[in-house]
Tab-separated table of C-alpha atoms in Angstrom:
chain	number	residue	atom	x	y	z
A	10	MET	CA	0.105	0.187	-0.403
A	11	ASN	CA	2.681	2.369	0.930
A	12	GLY	CA	4.269	1.367	-2.146
A	13	LEU	CA	1.253	2.425	-4.176
A	14	PHE	CA	0.553	5.593	-3.127
A	15	GLY	CA	4.040	6.590	-2.810
A	16	LYS	CA	4.304	6.324	-6.528
A	17	TYR	CA	1.488	6.494	-8.338
A	18	LEU	CA	-1.311	7.914	-5.959
A	19	LYS	CA	0.159	11.374	-4.759
A	20	GLY	CA	-1.410	13.701	-1.940
A	21	ASP	CA	-2.999	12.708	0.892
A	22	ARG	CA	-3.628	8.937	1.757
A	23	THR	CA	-6.813	9.500	4.135
A	24	ILE	CA	-8.962	11.129	1.404
A	25	TRP	CA	-7.402	8.379	-1.250
A	26	LEU	CA	-9.002	6.075	1.233
A	27	ILE	CA	-12.186	7.930	1.783
A	28	VAL	CA	-12.577	7.575	-2.217
A	29	MET	CA	-12.056	3.757	-2.291
A	30	GLY	CA	-14.286	3.615	0.753
A	31	LEU	CA	-17.030	5.217	-1.009
A	32	SER	CA	-16.498	3.370	-4.004
A	33	VAL	CA	-16.936	0.163	-2.342
A	34	PHE	CA	-20.462	1.459	-0.284
A	35	SER	CA	-21.925	2.616	-3.756
A	36	LEU	CA	-21.506	-0.667	-6.498
A	37	LEU	CA	-22.635	-2.370	-3.116
A	38	ALA	CA	-25.588	0.260	-2.312
A	39	VAL	CA	-26.668	0.331	-6.647
A	40	TYR	CA	-26.695	-3.280	-6.748
A	41	SER	CA	-28.933	-4.253	-4.020
A	42	SER	CA	-31.040	-1.133	-4.875
A	43	THR	CA	-31.415	-1.866	-8.250
A	44	GLY	CA	-33.411	-4.747	-8.821
A	45	SER	CA	-36.838	-3.527	-9.023
A	46	LEU	CA	-35.379	-0.797	-11.551
A	47	ALA	CA	-33.330	-3.982	-13.448
A	48	TYR	CA	-36.954	-6.204	-13.674
A	49	ARG	CA	-39.071	-3.176	-15.047
A	50	PHE	CA	-36.153	-1.847	-17.783
A	51	GLN	CA	-33.708	-4.075	-18.696
A	52	GLY	CA	-35.689	-7.669	-18.772
A	53	GLY	CA	-34.352	-8.596	-15.254
A	54	ASN	CA	-30.964	-8.157	-15.923
A	55	THR	CA	-29.495	-7.409	-12.283
A	56	ALA	CA	-26.101	-6.881	-13.697
A	57	TYR	CA	-26.881	-3.891	-15.824
A	58	TYR	CA	-26.915	-0.939	-13.719
A	59	PHE	CA	-24.482	-2.219	-11.349
A	60	LEU	CA	-21.893	-2.334	-14.380
A	61	LYS	CA	-23.230	0.877	-15.224
A	62	GLN	CA	-22.290	2.408	-11.966
A	63	MET	CA	-18.798	0.648	-12.580
A	64	GLY	CA	-18.006	1.942	-15.727
A	65	PHE	CA	-18.695	5.564	-14.003
A	66	LEU	CA	-16.838	5.258	-10.705
A	67	LEU	CA	-13.630	3.454	-12.860
A	68	ALA	CA	-14.149	7.032	-14.750
A	69	GLY	CA	-13.762	9.054	-11.932
A	70	LEU	CA	-11.267	7.292	-10.575
A	71	GLY	CA	-9.444	8.340	-13.560
A	72	ILE	CA	-10.560	12.102	-13.826
A	73	ILE	CA	-9.032	11.902	-9.989
A	74	PHE	CA	-6.065	10.538	-11.244
A	75	ILE	CA	-5.596	12.710	-13.944
A	76	THR	CA	-6.375	16.518	-11.822
A	77	HIS	CA	-4.330	15.224	-8.861
A	78	LEU	CA	-1.312	15.667	-11.515
A	79	ILE	CA	-1.878	18.786	-12.355
A	80	PRO	CA	-0.489	21.427	-10.950
A	81	TYR	CA	-3.437	23.650	-8.335
A	82	LYS	CA	-2.509	26.705	-10.342
A	83	VAL	CA	-4.000	25.571	-13.471
A	84	TYR	CA	-7.271	25.450	-12.225
A	85	SER	CA	-7.210	29.071	-11.487
A	86	PRO	CA	-6.886	30.471	-15.241
A	87	ILE	CA	-9.181	27.152	-16.649
A	88	SER	CA	-11.936	28.699	-13.961
A	89	GLN	CA	-12.334	31.672	-16.007
A	90	ILE	CA	-13.039	29.331	-19.147
A	91	LEU	CA	-15.356	27.386	-16.923
A	92	MET	CA	-17.591	29.947	-15.650
A	93	LEU	CA	-18.145	31.376	-19.766
A	94	LEU	CA	-19.119	28.090	-20.457
A	95	SER	CA	-21.193	27.319	-17.752
A	96	ILE	CA	-23.246	30.444	-17.990
A	97	PRO	CA	-24.959	29.937	-21.692
A	98	LEU	CA	-25.172	26.106	-20.724
A	99	LEU	CA	-27.172	26.636	-17.810
A	100	ALA	CA	-29.569	28.761	-19.887
A	101	ILE	CA	-29.531	26.700	-22.634
A	102	THR	CA	-30.942	23.776	-20.139
A	103	LEU	CA	-33.312	26.160	-18.727
A	104	VAL	CA	-34.572	26.930	-22.161
A	105	PHE	CA	-34.184	23.334	-23.834
A	106	GLY	CA	-33.399	20.974	-21.325
A	107	THR	CA	-34.789	17.271	-20.910
A	108	SER	CA	-37.391	18.373	-18.123
A	109	LEU	CA	-38.778	15.357	-14.846
A	110	ASN	CA	-41.155	16.777	-12.794
A	111	GLU	CA	-41.441	20.267	-14.321
A	112	ALA	CA	-37.799	20.701	-14.273
A	113	ALA	CA	-35.514	21.157	-16.666
A	114	ARG	CA	-31.800	19.328	-15.407
A	115	TRP	CA	-30.093	17.824	-18.423
A	116	LEU	CA	-28.838	18.836	-21.578
A	117	THR	CA	-28.618	16.272	-24.053
A	118	ILE	CA	-25.526	17.177	-26.852
A	119	PRO	CA	-26.436	16.445	-30.173
A	120	GLY	CA	-25.058	13.791	-32.552
A	121	LEU	CA	-23.420	12.229	-29.335
A	122	GLY	CA	-26.884	11.516	-27.268
A	123	ILE	CA	-24.809	12.111	-24.136
A	124	THR	CA	-26.821	13.858	-20.937
A	125	ILE	CA	-25.000	15.902	-18.749
A	126	GLN	CA	-26.375	17.789	-15.700
A	127	THR	CA	-25.451	20.888	-16.221
A	128	SER	CA	-25.494	22.369	-13.002
A	129	ASP	CA	-22.837	19.927	-11.732
A	130	PHE	CA	-20.257	21.342	-14.459
A	131	ALA	CA	-21.987	25.287	-12.867
A	132	LYS	CA	-20.615	24.268	-9.097
A	133	LEU	CA	-17.233	23.030	-9.924
A	134	ALA	CA	-17.129	26.182	-11.814
A	135	LEU	CA	-18.661	28.941	-9.874
A	136	ILE	CA	-16.549	27.435	-6.541
A	137	MET	CA	-13.160	27.351	-8.643
A	138	TYR	CA	-13.672	31.240	-9.928
A	139	VAL	CA	-15.073	32.385	-6.621
A	140	ALA	CA	-11.510	31.375	-5.003
A	141	ARG	CA	-9.414	32.649	-7.614
A	142	LEU	CA	-11.526	36.477	-7.491
A	143	LEU	CA	-10.731	36.090	-3.788
A	144	SER	CA	-7.422	35.366	-3.343
A	145	GLN	CA	-6.563	37.985	-6.806
A	146	LYS	CA	-8.354	41.029	-4.348
A	147	GLN	CA	-7.331	40.677	-0.311
A	148	ASP	CA	-5.704	44.133	-1.104
A	149	THR	CA	-8.782	45.560	-1.654
A	150	ILE	CA	-11.354	42.616	0.003
A	151	LYS	CA	-13.139	45.322	1.976
A	152	ASP	CA	-14.581	47.875	-1.254
A	153	PHE	CA	-17.998	47.169	-2.544
A	154	LYS	CA	-17.084	48.394	-6.303
A	155	THR	CA	-13.963	46.604	-6.796
A	156	THR	CA	-14.750	43.303	-4.791
A	157	PHE	CA	-18.069	42.355	-3.795
A	158	LEU	CA	-19.751	43.063	-7.087
A	159	PRO	CA	-17.275	41.214	-9.264
A	160	LEU	CA	-17.638	38.179	-6.860
A	161	ILE	CA	-21.520	37.954	-6.217
A	162	ILE	CA	-22.790	39.206	-9.562
A	163	PRO	CA	-21.631	35.758	-11.174
A	164	ILE	CA	-22.882	34.103	-8.386
A	165	ALA	CA	-26.500	35.155	-8.238
A	166	ILE	CA	-26.308	34.789	-11.934
A	167	ILE	CA	-25.444	31.062	-11.408
A	168	CYS	CA	-27.838	30.364	-8.954
A	169	LEU	CA	-30.863	32.307	-10.558
A	170	LEU	CA	-30.217	30.255	-13.230
A	171	ILE	CA	-30.495	26.716	-11.488
A	172	LEU	CA	-33.038	28.173	-8.821
A	173	PRO	CA	-36.256	27.544	-11.070
A	174	ALA	CA	-35.067	23.366	-12.043
A	175	ASN	CA	-33.043	22.763	-9.167
A	176	PHE	CA	-33.840	25.019	-5.810
A	177	SER	CA	-32.005	22.722	-3.390
A	178	THR	CA	-28.586	23.041	-5.457
A	179	ALA	CA	-29.102	26.367	-5.696
A	180	ALA	CA	-29.453	26.825	-2.199
A	181	LEU	CA	-26.643	24.569	-1.410
A	182	LEU	CA	-24.381	26.355	-3.817
A	183	GLY	CA	-25.288	29.798	-3.060
A	184	ALA	CA	-25.085	29.101	1.274
A	185	THR	CA	-21.342	27.624	0.164
A	186	CYS	CA	-20.371	30.558	-1.407
A	187	TRP	CA	-22.053	32.956	1.335
A	188	ILE	CA	-19.431	30.864	3.633
A	189	LEU	CA	-16.560	31.160	1.210
A	190	LEU	CA	-16.799	34.964	1.160
A	191	PHE	CA	-17.631	35.291	4.922
A	192	ILE	CA	-13.581	33.327	5.202
A	193	GLY	CA	-12.258	35.208	2.696
A	194	ARG	CA	-13.236	38.448	4.876
A	195	ILE	CA	-15.277	40.324	2.570
A	196	ASN	CA	-17.881	43.053	4.193
A	197	LEU	CA	-20.169	40.982	6.673
A	198	LYS	CA	-22.637	43.862	6.037
A	199	TYR	CA	-22.276	43.718	2.290
A	200	LEU	CA	-23.030	39.564	2.835
A	201	LEU	CA	-26.231	40.054	4.841
A	202	GLY	CA	-27.756	43.278	3.208
A	203	PHE	CA	-26.970	41.080	0.169
A	204	THR	CA	-28.615	38.185	1.613
A	205	GLY	CA	-31.705	39.664	2.976
A	206	ILE	CA	-32.737	41.665	-0.233
A	207	GLY	CA	-32.162	37.994	-2.110
A	208	VAL	CA	-34.550	36.503	0.690
A	209	VAL	CA	-37.529	38.652	0.199
A	210	LEU	CA	-37.357	39.313	-3.703
A	211	LEU	CA	-37.471	34.778	-3.194
A	212	GLY	CA	-40.265	34.887	-1.321
A	213	VAL	CA	-42.044	37.639	-3.436
A	214	GLY	CA	-41.255	35.764	-6.424
A	215	ILE	CA	-42.433	32.619	-5.331
A	216	PHE	CA	-45.903	34.433	-3.606
A	217	VAL	CA	-46.892	35.806	-7.115
A	218	LEU	CA	-46.023	32.322	-9.082
A	219	LEU	CA	-48.068	30.824	-6.510
A	220	GLU	CA	-51.214	33.389	-6.626
A	221	THR	CA	-51.108	32.946	-10.258
A	222	ASN	CA	-50.745	29.658	-10.569
A	223	ALA	CA	-47.523	30.333	-12.733
A	224	GLY	CA	-45.250	27.970	-10.893
A	225	GLY	CA	-45.195	23.649	-11.277
A	226	ARG	CA	-41.924	23.701	-9.612
A	227	ALA	CA	-43.079	26.259	-6.577
A	228	LYS	CA	-45.966	24.302	-6.005
A	229	THR	CA	-43.426	21.490	-5.949
A	230	TRP	CA	-41.515	23.163	-2.981
A	231	LYS	CA	-44.578	24.179	-0.893
A	232	ASN	CA	-46.354	21.325	-1.092
A	233	ARG	CA	-42.880	19.221	-0.012
A	234	ILE	CA	-42.348	21.867	3.069
A	235	GLU	CA	-46.121	21.482	3.686
A	236	ASN	CA	-45.846	17.386	4.271
A	237	PHE	CA	-42.971	17.567	5.823
A	238	ALA	CA	-43.605	19.945	8.586
A	239	SER	CA	-47.554	18.085	8.707
A	240	GLY	CA	-45.954	14.716	8.750
A	241	ASP	CA	-48.349	13.742	6.053
A	242	GLU	CA	-48.011	10.030	5.169
A	243	GLY	CA	-48.926	9.858	1.880
A	244	GLY	CA	-48.466	12.120	-1.792
A	245	GLU	CA	-44.714	14.103	-1.495
A	246	ASN	CA	-44.408	12.538	1.814
A	247	TYR	CA	-44.571	9.398	0.498
A	248	GLN	CA	-41.158	8.764	-0.032
A	249	ALA	CA	-40.099	10.415	3.176
A	250	VAL	CA	-42.207	7.524	4.774
A	251	GLN	CA	-40.587	5.087	3.645
A	252	SER	CA	-37.265	6.047	4.126
A	253	LYS	CA	-37.599	5.946	7.643
A	254	ILE	CA	-39.072	2.249	7.687
A	255	ALA	CA	-35.597	1.418	6.219
A	256	VAL	CA	-34.132	3.357	8.666
A	257	ALA	CA	-36.192	1.941	11.673
A	258	THR	CA	-35.490	-1.532	10.637
A	259	GLY	CA	-32.208	-1.491	9.936
A	260	GLY	CA	-31.092	-2.455	13.540
A	261	PRO	CA	-27.758	-2.028	15.183
A	262	PHE	CA	-25.860	-4.064	12.374
A	263	GLY	CA	-28.706	-4.156	9.479
A	264	LYS	CA	-30.166	-6.978	7.547
A	265	GLY	CA	-27.339	-7.345	5.398
A	266	PRO	CA	-25.819	-7.163	1.269
A	267	GLY	CA	-29.102	-6.936	-0.812
A	268	ASN	CA	-31.624	-7.973	2.162
A	269	SER	CA	-33.334	-4.555	2.002
A	270	THR	CA	-37.194	-4.817	1.488
A	271	GLN	CA	-37.409	-0.635	1.217
A	272	ARG	CA	-36.256	-1.016	-2.129
A	273	ASN	CA	-38.974	-2.400	-3.496
A	274	PHE	CA	-40.623	1.020	-2.113
A	275	LEU	CA	-38.413	3.898	-2.505
A	276	PRO	CA	-39.006	5.702	-5.637
A	277	HIS	CA	-35.357	6.658	-6.248
A	278	PRO	CA	-33.499	3.988	-3.694
A	279	TYR	CA	-30.515	4.249	-5.738
A	280	SER	CA	-30.061	7.819	-5.766
A	281	ASP	CA	-31.594	10.376	-3.342
A	282	PHE	CA	-32.462	7.645	-0.754
A	283	ILE	CA	-29.661	5.611	-0.799
A	284	TYR	CA	-28.463	6.302	2.810
A	285	ALA	CA	-31.387	4.808	4.167
A	286	ILE	CA	-31.257	1.500	1.833
A	287	ILE	CA	-27.644	1.448	3.005
A	288	ILE	CA	-28.894	1.970	7.151
A	289	GLU	CA	-31.441	-0.798	5.979
A	290	GLU	CA	-28.620	-3.366	5.128
A	291	TYR	CA	-25.517	-2.171	7.124
A	292	GLY	CA	-27.415	-1.066	10.353
A	293	LEU	CA	-26.177	1.496	12.587
A	294	PHE	CA	-22.865	0.475	11.692
A	295	GLY	CA	-22.925	1.787	7.877
A	296	ALA	CA	-25.072	4.656	8.639
A	297	PHE	CA	-22.021	5.979	11.069
A	298	ALA	CA	-19.415	4.904	8.358
A	299	MET	CA	-20.463	6.741	5.813
A	300	LEU	CA	-21.367	9.465	8.644
A	301	PHE	CA	-17.032	9.467	9.730
A	302	ALA	CA	-15.979	9.222	6.072
A	303	TYR	CA	-17.438	12.482	5.337
A	304	LEU	CA	-16.513	14.020	8.770
A	305	VAL	CA	-13.178	12.843	8.112
A	306	LEU	CA	-13.495	14.592	4.400
A	307	LEU	CA	-13.976	18.062	6.355
A	308	TYR	CA	-11.271	17.083	8.543
A	309	ARG	CA	-8.760	16.748	6.150
A	310	GLY	CA	-10.063	19.436	3.713
A	311	ARG	CA	-9.250	21.681	7.079
A	312	MET	CA	-5.643	20.375	7.237
A	313	ILE	CA	-5.143	20.926	3.187
A	314	VAL	CA	-6.523	24.590	3.918
A	315	LYS	CA	-4.257	25.027	7.099
A	316	LYS	CA	-1.134	23.841	5.222
A	317	SER	CA	-1.449	26.060	2.220
A	318	GLN	CA	0.583	28.843	1.964
A	319	ARG	CA	-1.606	30.666	-0.581
A	320	THR	CA	-4.660	32.003	-0.479
A	321	PHE	CA	-6.199	30.257	-3.840
A	322	PRO	CA	-5.535	26.734	-3.408
A	323	ALA	CA	-7.008	27.583	0.442
A	324	PHE	CA	-9.895	29.160	-0.536
A	325	LEU	CA	-10.248	26.862	-3.515
A	326	ALA	CA	-10.093	23.311	-0.876
A	327	ILE	CA	-12.724	25.343	1.590
A	328	GLY	CA	-14.750	25.684	-1.137
A	329	LEU	CA	-14.664	22.379	-2.656
A	330	THR	CA	-14.377	20.361	0.933
A	331	LEU	CA	-17.819	22.295	2.017
A	332	LEU	CA	-19.572	21.669	-1.015
A	333	LEU	CA	-18.707	18.296	-0.914
A	334	VAL	CA	-19.664	17.618	2.857
A	335	PHE	CA	-22.912	19.944	2.697
A	336	GLN	CA	-24.136	18.096	-0.236
A	337	ALA	CA	-23.547	14.716	1.362
A	338	MET	CA	-25.279	16.088	5.362
A	339	ILE	CA	-28.111	17.350	3.097
A	340	ASN	CA	-28.925	13.770	1.376
A	341	MET	CA	-28.663	12.155	4.940
A	342	ALA	CA	-30.691	14.358	6.358
A	343	VAL	CA	-33.373	13.727	4.235
A	344	ALA	CA	-32.811	9.920	4.342
A	345	VAL	CA	-33.519	10.230	8.231
A	346	ASN	CA	-36.431	12.817	7.703
A	347	LEU	CA	-34.508	16.124	9.498
A	348	PHE	CA	-35.020	17.395	6.037
A	349	PRO	CA	-37.796	17.912	3.797
A	350	VAL	CA	-37.169	16.193	0.219
A	351	THR	CA	-34.715	18.120	-1.650
A	352	GLY	CA	-33.244	15.314	-4.644
A	353	GLN	CA	-29.193	15.654	-3.364
A	354	PRO	CA	-27.257	12.653	-4.621
A	355	LEU	CA	-24.577	11.209	-2.007
A	356	PRO	CA	-21.271	11.951	-3.403
A	357	LEU	CA	-19.618	9.175	-5.077
A	358	VAL	CA	-22.235	6.704	-3.996
A	359	SER	CA	-25.416	7.235	-5.324
A	360	MET	CA	-25.881	6.402	-8.625
A	361	GLY	CA	-25.319	8.508	-11.121
A	362	GLY	CA	-23.141	9.988	-14.288
A	363	THR	CA	-22.264	13.172	-14.032
A	364	SER	CA	-23.118	13.624	-10.322
A	365	VAL	CA	-20.216	10.903	-9.886
A	366	LEU	CA	-17.883	12.102	-12.361
A	367	PHE	CA	-18.110	16.220	-11.764
A	368	THR	CA	-17.757	15.047	-7.834
A	369	SER	CA	-13.917	12.990	-8.748
A	370	ALA	CA	-13.027	16.316	-10.062
A	371	ALA	CA	-13.439	17.829	-7.163
A	372	PHE	CA	-11.820	15.236	-5.406
A	373	GLY	CA	-9.066	15.430	-7.995
A	374	ILE	CA	-8.603	18.976	-7.038
A	375	LEU	CA	-8.213	18.082	-3.540
A	376	LEU	CA	-5.801	16.063	-3.559
A	377	SER	CA	-4.110	18.116	-6.629
A	378	ILE	CA	-3.420	20.990	-3.874
A	379	SER	CA	-2.241	18.118	-0.676
A	380	ARG	CA	0.150	16.840	-3.509
A	381	SER	CA	1.602	20.240	-4.028
A	382	GLN	CA	2.264	20.676	-0.507
A	383	ASN	CA	4.859	18.001	-0.077
A	384	LYS	CA	6.726	20.408	-2.099
A	385	GLU	CA	8.155	23.759	-1.391
A	386	GLU	CA	6.142	26.768	-1.956
A	387	ILE	CA	8.016	29.814	-3.065
A	388	TYR	CA	5.860	32.524	-3.310
A	389	ASN	CA	6.673	34.065	-6.989
A	390	GLY	CA	3.744	37.328	-6.414
A	391	GLU	CA	1.638	36.243	-8.311
A	392	GLU	CA	-1.129	36.325	-5.369
A	393	GLU	CA	-0.958	37.599	-2.164
A	394	PRO	CA	0.404	34.784	0.626
A	395	LYS	CA	-2.336	33.380	2.870
A	396	ASN	CA	-3.176	35.936	6.051
A	397	ASN	CA	-2.465	33.093	8.985
A	398	ASN	CA	-3.919	35.531	11.504
């Protein structure tokens, strides 16, 4: 193992172990939870979705390996290109994207037949871009015109383009950027003021949509919150009730791999509610193992930030770590009925294509930053050194 890490796998060994552990859990849980799906769409071929997920995970590991070998400095200029691409991609998806439950989230690439969830691409691009601007503007960090506006405008644009189809992703990304700006020493008065204006405008917009019967997604958000608050066992809350049954019947050690019952009743046991299936089959042991993995990731991300001698890798590591961990916590909170249903996948565990690939890219960038910390970093004046105070 030491030879493998020393020769091929650079960077934080603990993060590598987390990636491998989550990948194994993913394969086991996806194989177990897709039985009904296989009988419905693949003629009973239960290996189909297992092999498909394995293919995505292998591709993801390839992305992690490649991105972790790229010097982190390269991601700073690349972030500008990614931002320029993400805005039109989100706009095109909003207008022409493939819809599910009145939400256009996927974009099919003409000629290739490949479908991507453009919000996954935009999340990664925005975090990289915000980290770049924060690192470059530390000298004027408290200024409204030269620093706050150039930062908040792209955040607002990306979140607004994601919002109509995916409220939870927009909220997750917005909250992560808010914390990143706060850590980056942006004036708190500006942050709070903008947040207040945003909440008021969002509330007014949702109210208008509901009153004019023009907002299908707004009704979905309203129903989910109302059903969650009331504990209603039907309608939108049906899947949450089935998830609670899975959690309750798991016990300390679970029913064993492949013995889930609720996979036959949960609408999305392989993605949104995969954590419930893990608890049902592996019990509290599996539940705490998954939770522990993401908490360790948060700790290792903190250590990467602490060791960083420059601002860009520090901000980039903070943003990516928080994005991954927050998404995981939301998915797990929904599974145990602490949050309303959101549709957030469990990073690197839930079945998916673009989610796995872009999550892998985030892990790879984190490993790239940690890899650079094994070498001497020399300040060359391209950016401000990190303020350790």
